[in-house]
Short mmCIF file of N, CA, C and O and ligand atoms in Angstrom, two decimals:
data_model
loop_
_atom_site.label_atom_id
_atom_site.label_comp_id
_atom_site.label_asym_id
_atom_site.label_seq_id
_atom_site.Cartn_x
_atom_site.Cartn_y
_atom_site.Cartn_z
N UNK A 5 14.79 73.59 6.32
CA UNK A 5 14.41 72.40 6.30
C UNK A 5 13.72 72.16 4.83
O UNK A 5 13.70 70.79 4.34
N UNK A 6 12.82 72.83 4.41
CA UNK A 6 12.29 72.59 3.20
C UNK A 6 13.51 72.13 1.94
O UNK A 6 13.46 70.98 1.62
N UNK A 7 14.61 73.07 1.89
CA UNK A 7 15.49 72.88 1.17
C UNK A 7 16.64 71.51 1.47
O UNK A 7 16.35 70.94 0.38
N UNK A 8 16.47 71.00 2.49
CA UNK A 8 16.95 70.25 3.13
C UNK A 8 16.11 68.77 2.44
O UNK A 8 16.79 67.93 1.90
N UNK A 9 15.05 68.85 2.55
CA UNK A 9 13.95 67.84 2.14
C UNK A 9 14.29 67.62 0.55
O UNK A 9 14.49 66.54 0.18
N UNK A 10 14.19 68.83 -0.18
CA UNK A 10 14.27 68.69 -1.33
C UNK A 10 15.62 68.03 -1.67
O UNK A 10 15.54 67.18 -3.11
N UNK A 11 16.64 68.33 -1.07
CA UNK A 11 18.01 67.56 -1.67
C UNK A 11 17.97 66.21 -1.66
O UNK A 11 18.33 65.59 -2.44
N UNK A 12 17.27 65.90 -0.11
CA UNK A 12 17.31 64.52 -0.19
C UNK A 12 16.53 63.81 -1.03
O UNK A 12 16.86 62.60 -1.72
N UNK A 13 15.58 64.31 -1.11
CA UNK A 13 14.36 63.69 -2.25
C UNK A 13 14.99 63.63 -4.12
O UNK A 13 14.96 62.43 -4.24
N UNK A 14 15.64 64.39 -4.09
CA UNK A 14 16.10 64.64 -5.60
C UNK A 14 17.18 63.60 -5.78
O UNK A 14 17.27 62.86 -6.39
N UNK A 15 17.74 63.32 -4.50
CA UNK A 15 19.02 62.36 -4.46
C UNK A 15 18.63 60.94 -4.65
O UNK A 15 18.99 60.28 -5.09
N UNK A 16 17.37 60.64 -3.77
CA UNK A 16 17.13 59.36 -3.48
C UNK A 16 16.14 58.87 -4.81
O UNK A 16 15.97 57.83 -4.98
N UNK A 17 15.47 59.69 -5.73
CA UNK A 17 15.08 59.48 -6.64
C UNK A 17 15.26 58.51 -7.61
O UNK A 17 16.51 59.26 -8.16
N UNK A 18 14.85 57.70 -7.91
CA UNK A 18 15.39 56.94 -9.00
C UNK A 18 15.39 57.94 -10.68
O UNK A 18 14.44 58.59 -10.50
N UNK A 19 16.18 57.59 -11.15
CA UNK A 19 16.14 58.24 -12.52
C UNK A 19 14.96 58.04 -12.98
O UNK A 19 14.63 58.96 -13.74
N UNK A 20 14.57 56.47 -13.53
CA UNK A 20 13.45 56.73 -14.37
C UNK A 20 12.24 56.40 -13.16
O UNK A 20 12.36 55.99 -12.69
N UNK A 21 11.08 56.67 -13.76
CA UNK A 21 9.90 56.71 -12.81
C UNK A 21 9.79 55.35 -12.34
O UNK A 21 9.77 54.63 -13.21
N UNK A 22 9.73 54.78 -11.32
CA UNK A 22 9.57 53.32 -10.89
C UNK A 22 8.42 52.84 -11.49
O UNK A 22 7.05 53.77 -11.26
N UNK A 23 8.13 51.80 -11.95
CA UNK A 23 7.29 51.02 -12.23
C UNK A 23 6.70 49.93 -11.49
O UNK A 23 7.64 49.94 -10.36
N UNK A 24 5.26 50.33 -11.41
CA UNK A 24 4.71 49.29 -10.28
C UNK A 24 4.80 47.95 -10.62
O UNK A 24 4.02 47.19 -11.34
N UNK A 25 5.86 47.25 -10.48
CA UNK A 25 6.22 46.06 -10.70
C UNK A 25 6.33 44.64 -9.78
O UNK A 25 6.69 45.23 -8.46
N UNK A 26 5.19 43.97 -9.98
CA UNK A 26 5.49 42.82 -8.98
C UNK A 26 6.72 41.76 -9.32
O UNK A 26 6.90 40.79 -10.11
N UNK A 27 7.88 42.55 -8.90
CA UNK A 27 9.28 42.05 -9.32
C UNK A 27 9.41 40.45 -9.38
O UNK A 27 10.21 40.03 -10.07
N UNK A 28 8.78 39.98 -8.14
CA UNK A 28 9.02 38.68 -7.75
C UNK A 28 7.96 38.07 -7.96
O UNK A 28 6.77 38.85 -7.44
N UNK A 29 7.38 36.54 -7.75
CA UNK A 29 6.05 36.23 -7.75
C UNK A 29 5.95 36.19 -6.37
O UNK A 29 5.01 36.30 -5.79
N UNK A 30 6.87 36.41 -5.59
CA UNK A 30 6.84 36.44 -4.06
C UNK A 30 6.20 37.47 -3.14
O UNK A 30 5.66 37.58 -2.51
N UNK A 31 6.29 38.42 -4.21
CA UNK A 31 5.70 39.99 -3.89
C UNK A 31 4.30 39.75 -3.83
O UNK A 31 3.54 40.62 -3.49
N UNK A 32 3.57 38.68 -4.82
CA UNK A 32 2.16 38.58 -4.48
C UNK A 32 2.03 37.96 -3.07
O UNK A 32 0.72 37.98 -2.86
N UNK A 33 3.29 37.75 -2.20
CA UNK A 33 2.99 37.01 -1.07
C UNK A 33 1.90 35.98 -0.35
O UNK A 33 1.87 35.11 -1.17
N UNK A 34 1.07 36.62 0.25
CA UNK A 34 -0.01 35.94 0.61
C UNK A 34 -1.20 35.35 -0.34
O UNK A 34 -1.40 34.00 -0.18
N UNK A 35 -0.99 36.15 -1.78
CA UNK A 35 -1.91 35.51 -2.62
C UNK A 35 -1.63 34.33 -3.04
O UNK A 35 -2.64 33.16 -3.94
N UNK A 36 -0.50 33.79 -3.10
CA UNK A 36 -0.12 32.48 -3.65
C UNK A 36 -0.46 31.49 -2.59
O UNK A 36 -0.49 30.35 -3.45
N UNK A 37 -0.99 31.51 -1.78
CA UNK A 37 -1.48 30.78 -0.73
C UNK A 37 -2.85 30.39 -0.69
O UNK A 37 -3.96 29.68 -0.12
N UNK A 38 -3.63 31.66 -1.59
CA UNK A 38 -5.20 31.59 -2.07
C UNK A 38 -5.40 30.08 -2.80
O UNK A 38 -4.83 29.78 -3.85
N UNK A 39 -6.74 29.85 -2.19
CA UNK A 39 -7.52 28.31 -2.91
C UNK A 39 -7.55 28.68 -4.50
O UNK A 39 -6.74 27.51 -5.32
N UNK A 40 -7.64 29.99 -5.03
CA UNK A 40 -7.55 30.05 -6.46
C UNK A 40 -6.46 29.86 -7.06
O UNK A 40 -6.51 29.54 -7.99
N UNK A 41 -5.43 30.24 -6.28
CA UNK A 41 -4.13 30.13 -7.18
C UNK A 41 -4.09 28.63 -7.10
O UNK A 41 -3.25 28.32 -7.95
N UNK A 42 -3.84 28.02 -5.60
CA UNK A 42 -3.60 26.40 -6.00
C UNK A 42 -3.86 25.47 -6.89
O UNK A 42 -3.74 24.69 -8.20
N UNK A 43 -5.51 26.11 -7.20
CA UNK A 43 -6.29 25.31 -8.18
C UNK A 43 -5.79 25.74 -9.63
O UNK A 43 -5.36 24.65 -10.31
N UNK A 44 -5.49 27.01 -9.70
CA UNK A 44 -5.00 27.41 -11.05
C UNK A 44 -3.71 26.86 -11.37
O UNK A 44 -3.35 26.24 -12.77
N UNK A 45 -2.85 26.81 -10.15
CA UNK A 45 -1.39 26.35 -10.18
C UNK A 45 -1.55 24.80 -10.57
O UNK A 45 -0.71 24.37 -11.50
N UNK A 46 -2.37 24.24 -10.07
CA UNK A 46 -2.19 22.83 -10.17
C UNK A 46 -2.74 22.16 -11.71
O UNK A 46 -2.30 21.14 -12.46
N UNK A 47 -3.43 23.09 -12.35
CA UNK A 47 -4.33 23.06 -13.59
C UNK A 47 -3.06 22.94 -14.62
O UNK A 47 -2.90 22.41 -15.41
N UNK A 48 -2.26 24.06 -14.40
CA UNK A 48 -1.24 24.35 -15.06
C UNK A 48 0.04 23.21 -15.17
O UNK A 48 0.48 22.57 -16.10
N UNK A 49 0.31 23.07 -13.73
CA UNK A 49 1.10 21.90 -13.74
C UNK A 49 0.94 20.16 -14.39
O UNK A 49 1.83 19.78 -15.00
N UNK A 50 -0.68 20.09 -14.23
CA UNK A 50 -1.13 18.82 -15.13
C UNK A 50 -1.07 19.19 -16.52
O UNK A 50 -0.59 18.06 -17.11
N UNK A 51 -1.14 20.28 -16.85
CA UNK A 51 -1.33 20.55 -18.38
C UNK A 51 0.02 20.32 -19.04
O UNK A 51 0.36 19.93 -19.88
N UNK A 52 1.19 20.63 -18.04
CA UNK A 52 2.50 20.61 -18.36
C UNK A 52 3.26 19.25 -18.19
O UNK A 52 4.51 19.02 -18.20
N UNK A 53 2.50 18.24 -17.84
CA UNK A 53 2.85 16.98 -17.30
C UNK A 53 3.78 16.90 -15.96
O UNK A 53 4.61 16.15 -15.92
N UNK A 54 3.24 17.79 -15.32
CA UNK A 54 4.09 17.79 -13.95
C UNK A 54 5.92 18.24 -14.43
O UNK A 54 6.40 17.50 -13.62
N UNK A 55 6.22 18.72 -15.50
CA UNK A 55 7.50 18.73 -15.87
C UNK A 55 7.92 20.18 -16.22
O UNK A 55 7.03 21.03 -16.58
N UNK A 56 8.94 20.69 -15.99
CA UNK A 56 9.51 21.87 -16.43
C UNK A 56 9.62 21.95 -17.80
O UNK A 56 9.98 21.31 -18.88
N UNK A 57 8.88 22.61 -18.64
CA UNK A 57 9.03 22.71 -20.02
C UNK A 57 10.13 23.40 -20.68
O UNK A 57 10.24 22.80 -22.10
N UNK A 58 11.28 23.48 -20.16
CA UNK A 58 12.28 23.95 -20.52
C UNK A 58 13.31 22.78 -20.54
O UNK A 58 13.37 22.16 -21.57
N UNK A 59 13.55 21.89 -19.59
CA UNK A 59 14.38 20.98 -19.02
C UNK A 59 13.83 19.96 -18.58
O UNK A 59 14.58 18.71 -18.62
N UNK A 60 12.61 19.59 -18.33
CA UNK A 60 11.78 18.23 -18.08
C UNK A 60 12.32 17.86 -16.65
O UNK A 60 11.74 16.97 -16.44
N UNK A 61 12.90 18.56 -15.89
CA UNK A 61 12.94 18.27 -14.22
C UNK A 61 11.59 18.50 -13.49
O UNK A 61 10.52 19.09 -14.07
N UNK A 62 11.56 17.54 -12.84
CA UNK A 62 10.21 17.54 -11.78
C UNK A 62 9.83 17.72 -10.57
O UNK A 62 9.08 17.18 -9.87
N UNK A 63 11.06 18.42 -10.19
CA UNK A 63 11.03 18.63 -8.96
C UNK A 63 11.01 20.26 -8.67
O UNK A 63 11.62 21.07 -9.27
N UNK A 64 10.47 20.65 -7.41
CA UNK A 64 10.32 22.20 -7.02
C UNK A 64 9.53 22.89 -8.13
O UNK A 64 10.28 23.83 -8.71
N UNK A 65 8.71 22.32 -8.82
CA UNK A 65 8.09 23.47 -9.83
C UNK A 65 7.42 24.26 -9.54
O UNK A 65 6.84 24.77 -8.53
N UNK A 66 7.07 25.78 -10.36
CA UNK A 66 6.63 26.60 -9.99
C UNK A 66 6.13 27.16 -11.30
O UNK A 66 6.57 26.75 -12.81
N UNK A 67 5.29 27.98 -11.27
CA UNK A 67 4.28 28.24 -12.26
C UNK A 67 4.82 30.06 -12.69
O UNK A 67 4.54 30.50 -12.00
N UNK A 68 4.92 30.33 -13.71
CA UNK A 68 5.65 31.20 -14.26
C UNK A 68 4.67 32.08 -14.81
O UNK A 68 4.01 31.57 -15.93
N UNK A 69 4.27 33.42 -14.72
CA UNK A 69 3.88 34.48 -15.63
C UNK A 69 4.43 35.13 -16.44
O UNK A 69 5.60 35.35 -16.22
N UNK A 70 4.26 34.88 -17.60
CA UNK A 70 4.89 35.39 -18.85
C UNK A 70 4.75 36.54 -19.21
O UNK A 70 4.88 37.40 -20.04
N UNK A 71 3.64 37.39 -18.43
CA UNK A 71 3.32 38.56 -18.82
C UNK A 71 2.50 39.23 -17.56
O UNK A 71 1.87 38.47 -16.92
N UNK A 72 2.56 40.33 -17.34
CA UNK A 72 1.64 40.92 -15.91
C UNK A 72 1.00 41.68 -16.61
O UNK A 72 1.11 42.51 -17.39
N UNK A 73 -0.52 41.66 -16.09
CA UNK A 73 -1.57 42.64 -16.68
C UNK A 73 -1.70 43.60 -15.40
O UNK A 73 -2.30 43.34 -14.25
N UNK A 74 -1.73 44.84 -15.78
CA UNK A 74 -1.97 45.91 -14.83
C UNK A 74 -3.42 46.65 -15.23
O UNK A 74 -3.41 46.96 -16.65
N UNK A 75 -4.19 46.80 -14.88
CA UNK A 75 -5.61 46.96 -14.73
C UNK A 75 -5.52 48.35 -14.37
O UNK A 75 -5.38 49.00 -13.31
N UNK A 76 -5.60 49.39 -15.56
CA UNK A 76 -5.50 50.85 -15.19
C UNK A 76 -6.45 51.54 -14.24
O UNK A 76 -6.31 52.24 -13.54
N UNK A 77 -7.55 51.03 -14.30
CA UNK A 77 -9.01 51.58 -14.01
C UNK A 77 -8.63 51.40 -12.28
O UNK A 77 -9.70 51.72 -11.68
N UNK A 78 -8.36 50.25 -12.53
CA UNK A 78 -8.11 49.79 -10.56
C UNK A 78 -6.91 50.04 -10.34
O UNK A 78 -6.94 49.92 -8.99
N UNK A 79 -6.10 50.47 -10.95
CA UNK A 79 -4.54 50.73 -10.49
C UNK A 79 -4.28 49.88 -9.69
O UNK A 79 -3.48 49.90 -8.63
N UNK A 80 -4.42 48.31 -10.44
CA UNK A 80 -3.44 47.11 -9.48
C UNK A 80 -3.30 45.90 -10.48
O UNK A 80 -4.07 46.15 -11.20
N UNK A 81 -2.40 45.04 -10.10
CA UNK A 81 -2.38 44.25 -10.92
C UNK A 81 -3.58 43.27 -10.81
O UNK A 81 -4.11 42.98 -9.96
N UNK A 82 -3.58 42.29 -11.85
CA UNK A 82 -4.52 41.17 -11.81
C UNK A 82 -3.98 40.05 -10.91
O UNK A 82 -2.65 40.00 -10.68
N UNK A 83 -4.81 39.62 -10.39
CA UNK A 83 -4.64 38.47 -9.08
C UNK A 83 -3.70 37.30 -10.18
O UNK A 83 -4.14 37.22 -10.84
N UNK A 84 -2.82 36.64 -9.47
CA UNK A 84 -2.41 35.56 -10.23
C UNK A 84 -3.08 34.59 -10.77
O UNK A 84 -2.89 34.14 -11.97
N UNK A 85 -4.27 34.23 -10.21
CA UNK A 85 -4.88 33.30 -10.94
C UNK A 85 -6.01 33.54 -12.01
O UNK A 85 -6.53 33.28 -12.49
N UNK A 86 -5.97 34.91 -12.07
CA UNK A 86 -6.92 35.63 -12.90
C UNK A 86 -6.09 35.55 -14.46
O UNK A 86 -6.92 36.07 -15.51
N UNK A 87 -4.91 35.04 -14.64
CA UNK A 87 -4.36 35.14 -16.17
C UNK A 87 -4.83 33.93 -16.93
O UNK A 87 -5.47 32.99 -16.23
N UNK A 88 -5.00 33.98 -17.91
CA UNK A 88 -5.26 32.85 -19.11
C UNK A 88 -4.57 31.74 -19.07
O UNK A 88 -3.04 32.11 -18.87
N UNK A 89 -4.76 30.29 -19.29
CA UNK A 89 -3.54 29.65 -19.25
C UNK A 89 -2.57 29.72 -20.01
O UNK A 89 -1.37 29.06 -19.83
N UNK A 90 -2.75 30.33 -21.42
CA UNK A 90 -1.57 30.46 -22.14
C UNK A 90 -0.44 31.28 -21.60
O UNK A 90 0.53 31.33 -22.02
N UNK A 91 -0.80 32.07 -20.61
CA UNK A 91 0.62 33.19 -20.47
C UNK A 91 0.86 32.63 -18.66
O UNK A 91 2.27 32.86 -18.82
N UNK A 92 0.63 31.59 -18.54
CA UNK A 92 1.36 30.36 -17.38
C UNK A 92 1.98 29.36 -17.98
O UNK A 92 1.55 28.46 -18.69
N UNK A 93 3.29 29.17 -17.49
CA UNK A 93 3.91 28.22 -18.10
C UNK A 93 5.09 27.29 -16.31
O UNK A 93 5.16 27.99 -15.64
N UNK A 94 5.20 26.00 -16.60
CA UNK A 94 5.63 25.26 -15.49
C UNK A 94 6.92 25.40 -15.70
O UNK A 94 7.73 24.89 -16.79
N UNK A 95 7.58 25.75 -14.51
CA UNK A 95 9.23 26.06 -14.65
C UNK A 95 10.06 25.11 -13.51
O UNK A 95 9.27 25.37 -12.26
N UNK A 96 10.75 24.47 -13.48
CA UNK A 96 11.68 24.24 -12.26
C UNK A 96 12.29 25.46 -11.72
O UNK A 96 12.09 26.75 -12.29
N UNK A 97 12.98 25.63 -10.43
CA UNK A 97 13.06 26.69 -9.59
C UNK A 97 14.46 27.11 -10.42
O UNK A 97 14.42 28.62 -10.57
N UNK A 98 15.30 26.43 -11.15
CA UNK A 98 16.85 26.97 -11.80
C UNK A 98 16.17 27.78 -13.22
O UNK A 98 16.56 28.78 -13.74
N UNK A 99 15.28 26.78 -13.68
CA UNK A 99 15.14 27.77 -15.26
C UNK A 99 14.14 29.05 -14.70
O UNK A 99 14.46 29.93 -15.51
N UNK A 100 13.57 28.64 -13.81
CA UNK A 100 12.71 30.11 -13.61
C UNK A 100 13.63 31.30 -13.07
O UNK A 100 13.17 32.23 -13.51
N UNK A 101 14.45 31.07 -11.89
CA UNK A 101 15.39 32.16 -12.03
C UNK A 101 16.07 32.61 -13.09
O UNK A 101 16.55 33.65 -13.39
N UNK A 102 16.53 31.50 -13.94
CA UNK A 102 17.40 31.78 -14.97
C UNK A 102 16.76 32.75 -16.11
O UNK A 102 17.09 33.84 -16.67
N UNK A 103 15.45 32.70 -16.19
CA UNK A 103 14.61 33.11 -17.13
C UNK A 103 14.16 34.40 -16.61
O UNK A 103 14.43 35.50 -17.29
N UNK A 104 14.08 34.70 -15.02
CA UNK A 104 13.81 36.06 -15.08
C UNK A 104 15.16 36.87 -14.79
O UNK A 104 15.18 37.93 -14.66
N UNK A 105 16.32 36.41 -14.41
CA UNK A 105 17.53 37.07 -14.69
C UNK A 105 17.68 37.58 -16.01
O UNK A 105 18.23 38.38 -16.15
N UNK A 106 17.16 36.78 -17.18
CA UNK A 106 17.72 37.20 -18.47
C UNK A 106 16.43 38.14 -19.15
O UNK A 106 16.87 38.65 -19.91
N UNK A 107 15.38 37.67 -18.88
CA UNK A 107 14.18 39.00 -19.40
C UNK A 107 13.65 39.48 -18.31
O UNK A 107 13.27 38.73 -17.20
N UNK A 108 12.91 40.30 -18.82
CA UNK A 108 12.10 41.36 -17.88
C UNK A 108 10.56 40.74 -18.35
O UNK A 108 10.43 40.55 -19.39
N UNK A 109 9.83 40.17 -17.33
CA UNK A 109 8.27 40.09 -17.82
C UNK A 109 7.52 41.47 -18.07
O UNK A 109 7.72 42.27 -17.76
N UNK A 110 7.06 41.44 -19.35
CA UNK A 110 6.57 42.42 -20.08
C UNK A 110 5.18 42.82 -19.17
O UNK A 110 4.36 41.77 -18.53
N UNK A 111 4.79 43.81 -18.88
CA UNK A 111 3.71 44.54 -18.35
C UNK A 111 2.52 44.95 -19.49
O UNK A 111 3.27 45.93 -20.04
N UNK A 112 1.73 44.39 -19.43
CA UNK A 112 0.67 44.89 -20.20
C UNK A 112 -0.56 45.90 -19.42
O UNK A 112 -0.71 45.53 -18.28
N UNK A 113 -0.61 46.98 -19.99
CA UNK A 113 -1.28 47.89 -19.08
C UNK A 113 -2.98 47.90 -20.08
O UNK A 113 -3.17 47.87 -21.30
N UNK A 114 -4.06 47.19 -19.11
CA UNK A 114 -5.21 47.19 -19.68
C UNK A 114 -5.93 48.00 -19.06
O UNK A 114 -5.94 48.82 -18.02
ZN1 ZN B 204 13.89 23.71 -15.87
ZN1 ZN B 205 8.21 33.90 -12.94
#
């Protein structure tokens, strides 16, 4: 039994140690409905004139985190609204998706 388990584990284990990534903003889940995020989000949208900063499209806008901050002492990521405004930008959903498929959001461990 032990051997069997070990075999399964070894096989299932990813080669690289999995990083604690909020891979999509969606994984913040319920946090995005938080009042504090709504306020932060509308602040960023207003600053960016309610337009995608890449293509200027003005519908279906999303606020993108250009980096994620992982607080080592707390062993968790900062909440979405705890980021400084300069790390947040307004994107339309297609620029947002394209960005995420091209680039990996850097994780900064603090
Ligand atoms: Zn766009
Ligand atoms: Zn994003």
